[in-house]
Tab-separated table of N, CA and C in Angstrom:
chain	number	residue	atom	x	y	z
A	1	VAL	N	5.405	-1.241	-24.511
A	1	VAL	CA	4.936	-1.846	-23.271
A	1	VAL	C	5.538	-3.238	-23.188
A	2	GLY	N	5.996	-3.609	-22.004
A	2	GLY	CA	6.626	-4.901	-21.838
A	2	GLY	C	6.170	-5.616	-20.587
A	3	LYS	N	6.638	-6.834	-20.448
A	3	LYS	CA	6.314	-7.677	-19.306
A	3	LYS	C	7.602	-8.333	-18.823
A	4	VAL	N	7.920	-8.193	-17.527
A	4	VAL	CA	9.108	-8.807	-16.959
A	4	VAL	C	8.837	-10.293	-16.747
A	5	LEU	N	9.657	-11.150	-17.374
A	5	LEU	CA	9.492	-12.590	-17.233
A	5	LEU	C	10.437	-13.175	-16.196
A	6	LYS	N	11.597	-12.522	-15.991
A	6	LYS	CA	12.564	-13.001	-15.015
A	6	LYS	C	13.249	-11.792	-14.394
A	7	LYS	N	13.143	-11.646	-13.089
A	7	LYS	CA	13.781	-10.543	-12.381
A	7	LYS	C	14.938	-11.108	-11.578
A	8	ASP	N	16.124	-10.544	-11.807
A	8	ASP	CA	17.316	-11.034	-11.137
A	8	ASP	C	18.316	-9.891	-11.066
A	9	ALA	N	19.200	-9.915	-10.079
A	9	ALA	CA	20.177	-8.842	-9.909
A	9	ALA	C	21.173	-8.773	-11.055
A	10	THR	N	21.454	-9.892	-11.711
A	10	THR	CA	22.446	-9.878	-12.786
A	10	THR	C	21.900	-10.292	-14.143
A	11	GLU	N	20.760	-10.942	-14.197
A	11	GLU	CA	20.232	-11.388	-15.489
A	11	GLU	C	18.720	-11.339	-15.470
A	12	GLY	N	18.139	-10.530	-16.347
A	12	GLY	CA	16.690	-10.413	-16.413
A	12	GLY	C	16.189	-10.754	-17.797
A	13	VAL	N	14.878	-10.986	-17.909
A	13	VAL	CA	14.250	-11.279	-19.192
A	13	VAL	C	13.001	-10.422	-19.298
A	14	ILE	N	12.896	-9.687	-20.410
A	14	ILE	CA	11.752	-8.815	-20.638
A	14	ILE	C	11.102	-9.194	-21.960
A	15	LEU	N	9.805	-9.417	-21.948
A	15	LEU	CA	9.026	-9.624	-23.166
A	15	LEU	C	8.493	-8.255	-23.549
A	16	LEU	N	8.994	-7.694	-24.653
A	16	LEU	CA	8.646	-6.317	-24.999
A	16	LEU	C	7.232	-6.150	-25.505
A	17	ASP	N	6.697	-7.113	-26.215
A	17	ASP	CA	5.332	-7.015	-26.715
A	17	ASP	C	4.590	-8.282	-26.317
A	18	PRO	N	3.867	-8.245	-25.185
A	18	PRO	CA	3.205	-9.455	-24.694
A	18	PRO	C	2.205	-10.072	-25.674
A	19	SER	N	1.805	-9.345	-26.711
A	19	SER	CA	0.862	-9.910	-27.671
A	19	SER	C	1.548	-10.834	-28.679
A	20	THR	N	2.893	-10.886	-28.667
A	20	THR	CA	3.609	-11.765	-29.584
A	20	THR	C	4.140	-12.978	-28.842
A	21	ASP	N	4.803	-13.879	-29.569
A	21	ASP	CA	5.300	-15.098	-28.941
A	21	ASP	C	6.614	-14.861	-28.193
A	22	GLN	N	7.142	-15.894	-27.564
A	22	GLN	CA	8.352	-15.805	-26.750
A	22	GLN	C	9.591	-15.439	-27.544
A	23	ALA	N	9.557	-15.548	-28.863
A	23	ALA	CA	10.735	-15.242	-29.673
A	23	ALA	C	11.062	-13.757	-29.699
A	24	SER	N	10.210	-12.922	-29.133
A	24	SER	CA	10.471	-11.487	-29.161
A	24	SER	C	11.126	-11.006	-27.873
A	25	LEU	N	11.960	-11.825	-27.302
A	25	LEU	CA	12.603	-11.495	-26.036
A	25	LEU	C	13.857	-10.656	-26.192
A	26	ILE	N	14.110	-9.874	-25.161
A	26	ILE	CA	15.387	-9.213	-24.980
A	26	ILE	C	15.923	-9.684	-23.646
A	27	VAL	N	17.189	-10.125	-23.631
A	27	VAL	CA	17.811	-10.636	-22.421
A	27	VAL	C	19.004	-9.751	-22.080
A	28	SER	N	19.147	-9.435	-20.798
A	28	SER	CA	20.315	-8.684	-20.358
A	28	SER	C	20.886	-9.330	-19.113
A	29	GLY	N	22.156	-9.084	-18.870
A	29	GLY	CA	22.772	-9.646	-17.681
A	29	GLY	C	24.231	-9.276	-17.589
A	30	SER	N	24.911	-9.860	-16.639
A	30	SER	CA	26.347	-9.661	-16.429
A	30	SER	C	26.990	-11.016	-16.214
A	31	VAL	N	28.229	-11.137	-16.655
A	31	VAL	CA	28.971	-12.379	-16.476
A	31	VAL	C	30.448	-12.041	-16.284
A	32	ALA	N	31.107	-12.783	-15.413
A	32	ALA	CA	32.545	-12.606	-15.205
A	32	ALA	C	33.295	-13.450	-16.226
A	33	MET	N	34.222	-12.827	-16.925
A	33	MET	CA	35.011	-13.546	-17.914
A	33	MET	C	36.255	-14.129	-17.249
A	34	SER	N	36.655	-15.276	-17.713
A	34	SER	CA	37.861	-15.940	-17.236
A	34	SER	C	38.787	-16.094	-18.426
A	35	SER	N	40.010	-15.643	-18.310
A	35	SER	CA	40.986	-15.702	-19.413
A	35	SER	C	40.467	-15.020	-20.669
A	36	GLY	N	39.680	-13.958	-20.510
A	36	GLY	CA	39.240	-13.168	-21.646
A	36	GLY	C	38.037	-13.675	-22.400
A	37	SER	N	37.324	-14.671	-21.872
A	37	SER	CA	36.128	-15.149	-22.570
A	37	SER	C	35.106	-15.695	-21.583
A	38	ALA	N	33.869	-15.792	-22.051
A	38	ALA	CA	32.786	-16.368	-21.254
A	38	ALA	C	31.673	-16.801	-22.196
A	39	THR	N	30.903	-17.785	-21.771
A	39	THR	CA	29.709	-18.192	-22.514
A	39	THR	C	28.522	-18.170	-21.570
A	40	VAL	N	27.356	-17.850	-22.141
A	40	VAL	CA	26.116	-17.802	-21.385
A	40	VAL	C	25.062	-18.555	-22.186
A	41	ALA	N	24.416	-19.550	-21.574
A	41	ALA	CA	23.346	-20.296	-22.235
A	41	ALA	C	22.051	-19.493	-22.093
A	42	LEU	N	21.612	-18.850	-23.176
A	42	LEU	CA	20.413	-18.022	-23.145
A	42	LEU	C	19.142	-18.818	-23.426
A	43	GLY	N	19.275	-19.956	-24.083
A	43	GLY	CA	18.119	-20.774	-24.442
A	43	GLY	C	17.869	-20.742	-25.939
A	44	ALA	N	17.298	-21.808	-26.448
A	44	ALA	CA	17.090	-21.955	-27.886
A	44	ALA	C	16.227	-20.844	-28.480
A	45	HIS	N	15.295	-20.291	-27.694
A	45	HIS	CA	14.436	-19.224	-28.197
A	45	HIS	C	15.219	-17.952	-28.522
A	46	MET	N	16.475	-17.858	-28.047
A	46	MET	CA	17.325	-16.705	-28.333
A	46	MET	C	18.299	-17.001	-29.470
A	47	GLY	N	18.167	-18.162	-30.103
A	47	GLY	CA	19.079	-18.589	-31.153
A	47	GLY	C	19.281	-17.542	-32.230
A	48	SER	N	20.534	-17.255	-32.523
A	48	SER	CA	20.946	-16.283	-33.531
A	48	SER	C	20.438	-14.874	-33.252
A	49	GLY	N	20.162	-14.578	-31.986
A	49	GLY	CA	19.824	-13.211	-31.605
A	49	GLY	C	20.993	-12.293	-31.870
A	50	ILE	N	20.772	-11.014	-31.745
A	50	ILE	CA	21.807	-10.026	-32.002
A	50	ILE	C	22.239	-9.406	-30.685
A	51	ALA	N	23.536	-9.456	-30.409
A	51	ALA	CA	24.076	-8.810	-29.218
A	51	ALA	C	24.126	-7.318	-29.506
A	52	VAL	N	23.207	-6.563	-28.926
A	52	VAL	CA	23.127	-5.131	-29.206
A	52	VAL	C	23.995	-4.316	-28.267
A	53	GLY	N	24.536	-4.936	-27.252
A	53	GLY	CA	25.423	-4.223	-26.348
A	53	GLY	C	26.222	-5.198	-25.514
A	54	ALA	N	27.495	-4.924	-25.364
A	54	ALA	CA	28.365	-5.710	-24.488
A	54	ALA	C	29.524	-4.816	-24.110
A	55	ASN	N	29.693	-4.586	-22.826
A	55	ASN	CA	30.817	-3.772	-22.393
A	55	ASN	C	31.351	-4.266	-21.069
A	56	THR	N	32.595	-3.925	-20.811
A	56	THR	CA	33.239	-4.338	-19.568
A	56	THR	C	33.066	-3.261	-18.509
A	57	ALA	N	33.189	-3.679	-17.269
A	57	ALA	CA	33.149	-2.724	-16.176
A	57	ALA	C	34.321	-1.758	-16.299
A	58	ALA	N	35.454	-2.235	-16.830
A	58	ALA	CA	36.607	-1.379	-17.112
A	58	ALA	C	36.365	-0.743	-18.475
A	59	LYS	N	35.822	0.445	-18.497
A	59	LYS	CA	35.409	1.111	-19.741
A	59	LYS	C	36.551	1.195	-20.754
A	60	GLY	N	36.181	1.162	-22.008
A	60	GLY	CA	37.146	1.320	-23.074
A	60	GLY	C	37.735	0.024	-23.598
A	61	LYS	N	37.388	-1.096	-23.011
A	61	LYS	CA	37.906	-2.375	-23.481
A	61	LYS	C	36.862	-3.020	-24.385
A	62	GLY	N	37.252	-3.339	-25.609
A	62	GLY	CA	36.324	-3.920	-26.566
A	62	GLY	C	35.938	-5.350	-26.218
A	63	VAL	N	34.689	-5.698	-26.497
A	63	VAL	CA	34.184	-7.047	-26.260
A	63	VAL	C	33.489	-7.523	-27.529
A	64	ARG	N	33.880	-8.692	-28.013
A	64	ARG	CA	33.220	-9.312	-29.162
A	64	ARG	C	32.117	-10.212	-28.617
A	65	ALA	N	30.903	-10.040	-29.122
A	65	ALA	CA	29.765	-10.829	-28.646
A	65	ALA	C	29.056	-11.465	-29.836
A	66	THR	N	28.859	-12.791	-29.767
A	66	THR	CA	28.144	-13.512	-30.813
A	66	THR	C	27.142	-14.464	-30.170
A	67	VAL	N	26.035	-14.695	-30.878
A	67	VAL	CA	25.012	-15.628	-30.398
A	67	VAL	C	24.856	-16.736	-31.430
A	68	ALA	N	25.015	-17.982	-30.984
A	68	ALA	CA	24.890	-19.143	-31.869
A	68	ALA	C	23.429	-19.531	-32.050
A	69	SER	N	23.174	-20.395	-33.016
A	69	SER	CA	21.800	-20.818	-33.304
A	69	SER	C	21.154	-21.575	-32.145
A	70	ASP	N	21.966	-22.129	-31.214
A	70	ASP	CA	21.401	-22.825	-30.052
A	70	ASP	C	21.153	-21.876	-28.884
A	71	GLY	N	21.407	-20.565	-29.087
A	71	GLY	CA	21.158	-19.580	-28.037
A	71	GLY	C	22.313	-19.374	-27.072
A	72	THR	N	23.514	-19.830	-27.429
A	72	THR	CA	24.688	-19.630	-26.582
A	72	THR	C	25.356	-18.311	-26.945
A	73	LEU	N	25.494	-17.427	-25.958
A	73	LEU	CA	26.180	-16.158	-26.131
A	73	LEU	C	27.655	-16.368	-25.799
A	74	THR	N	28.540	-15.968	-26.705
A	74	THR	CA	29.983	-16.043	-26.473
A	74	THR	C	30.531	-14.625	-26.426
A	75	LEU	N	31.263	-14.329	-25.358
A	75	LEU	CA	31.872	-13.014	-25.168
A	75	LEU	C	33.384	-13.188	-25.135
A	76	GLU	N	34.104	-12.342	-25.884
A	76	GLU	CA	35.563	-12.447	-25.937
A	76	GLU	C	36.182	-11.056	-25.908
A	77	SER	N	37.241	-10.916	-25.094
A	77	SER	CA	37.964	-9.646	-25.053
A	77	SER	C	39.472	-9.850	-25.068
A	78	GLY	N	39.914	-11.052	-25.304
A	78	GLY	CA	41.343	-11.324	-25.324
A	78	GLY	C	41.804	-11.986	-24.044
A	79	THR	N	42.238	-11.185	-23.091
A	79	THR	CA	42.698	-11.729	-21.816
A	79	THR	C	42.037	-10.975	-20.673
A	80	GLY	N	42.119	-11.543	-19.502
A	80	GLY	CA	41.602	-10.856	-18.324
A	80	GLY	C	40.396	-11.522	-17.707
A	81	SER	N	39.937	-10.924	-16.638
A	81	SER	CA	38.795	-11.473	-15.907
A	81	SER	C	37.768	-10.382	-15.645
A	82	ASP	N	37.478	-9.561	-16.671
A	82	ASP	CA	36.524	-8.473	-16.544
A	82	ASP	C	35.095	-8.979	-16.375
A	83	VAL	N	34.270	-8.154	-15.755
A	83	VAL	CA	32.831	-8.400	-15.716
A	83	VAL	C	32.245	-7.712	-16.947
A	84	VAL	N	31.423	-8.439	-17.697
A	84	VAL	CA	30.828	-7.913	-18.924
A	84	VAL	C	29.314	-7.822	-18.747
A	85	ASN	N	28.765	-6.672	-19.089
A	85	ASN	CA	27.319	-6.474	-19.132
A	85	ASN	C	26.880	-6.665	-20.577
A	86	TYR	N	25.763	-7.359	-20.795
A	86	TYR	CA	25.338	-7.629	-22.167
A	86	TYR	C	23.838	-7.461	-22.324
A	87	ILE	N	23.426	-7.207	-23.576
A	87	ILE	CA	22.019	-7.166	-23.974
A	87	ILE	C	21.925	-7.928	-25.292
A	88	VAL	N	20.984	-8.866	-25.377
A	88	VAL	CA	20.783	-9.633	-26.604
A	88	VAL	C	19.313	-9.496	-27.016
A	89	ASP	N	19.101	-9.204	-28.289
A	89	ASP	CA	17.763	-8.982	-28.843
A	89	ASP	C	17.459	-10.093	-29.846
A	90	ALA	N	16.432	-10.878	-29.602
A	90	ALA	CA	16.054	-11.953	-30.523
A	90	ALA	C	14.767	-11.641	-31.267
A	91	ARG	N	14.324	-10.385	-31.198
A	91	ARG	CA	13.126	-10.019	-31.958
A	91	ARG	C	13.429	-10.064	-33.442
A	92	GLY	N	12.558	-10.613	-34.210
A	92	GLY	CA	12.725	-10.661	-35.652
A	92	GLY	C	13.694	-11.711	-36.155
A	93	VAL	N	14.193	-12.583	-35.267
A	93	VAL	CA	15.135	-13.625	-35.676
A	93	VAL	C	14.354	-14.815	-36.170
């Protein structure tokens, strides 16, 4: 059971277990990459979360996704301006 904290066409926030604190968030969204990379500020509560999914609209192109301790998601695919869909899980971090 979850609770929607932010509803948006490209980036939403869901609290999966409302009985726990904000650190149990899962964040999803889309971002356009420029020159093969993009960064998204997810917030400190997402620090060192795990990117459980990241893919481009052009299927079959690999995307490297990492989350820093300050909650910044970095997406890299080399070159191009693809739109990337991502999911980051900070539960248990």
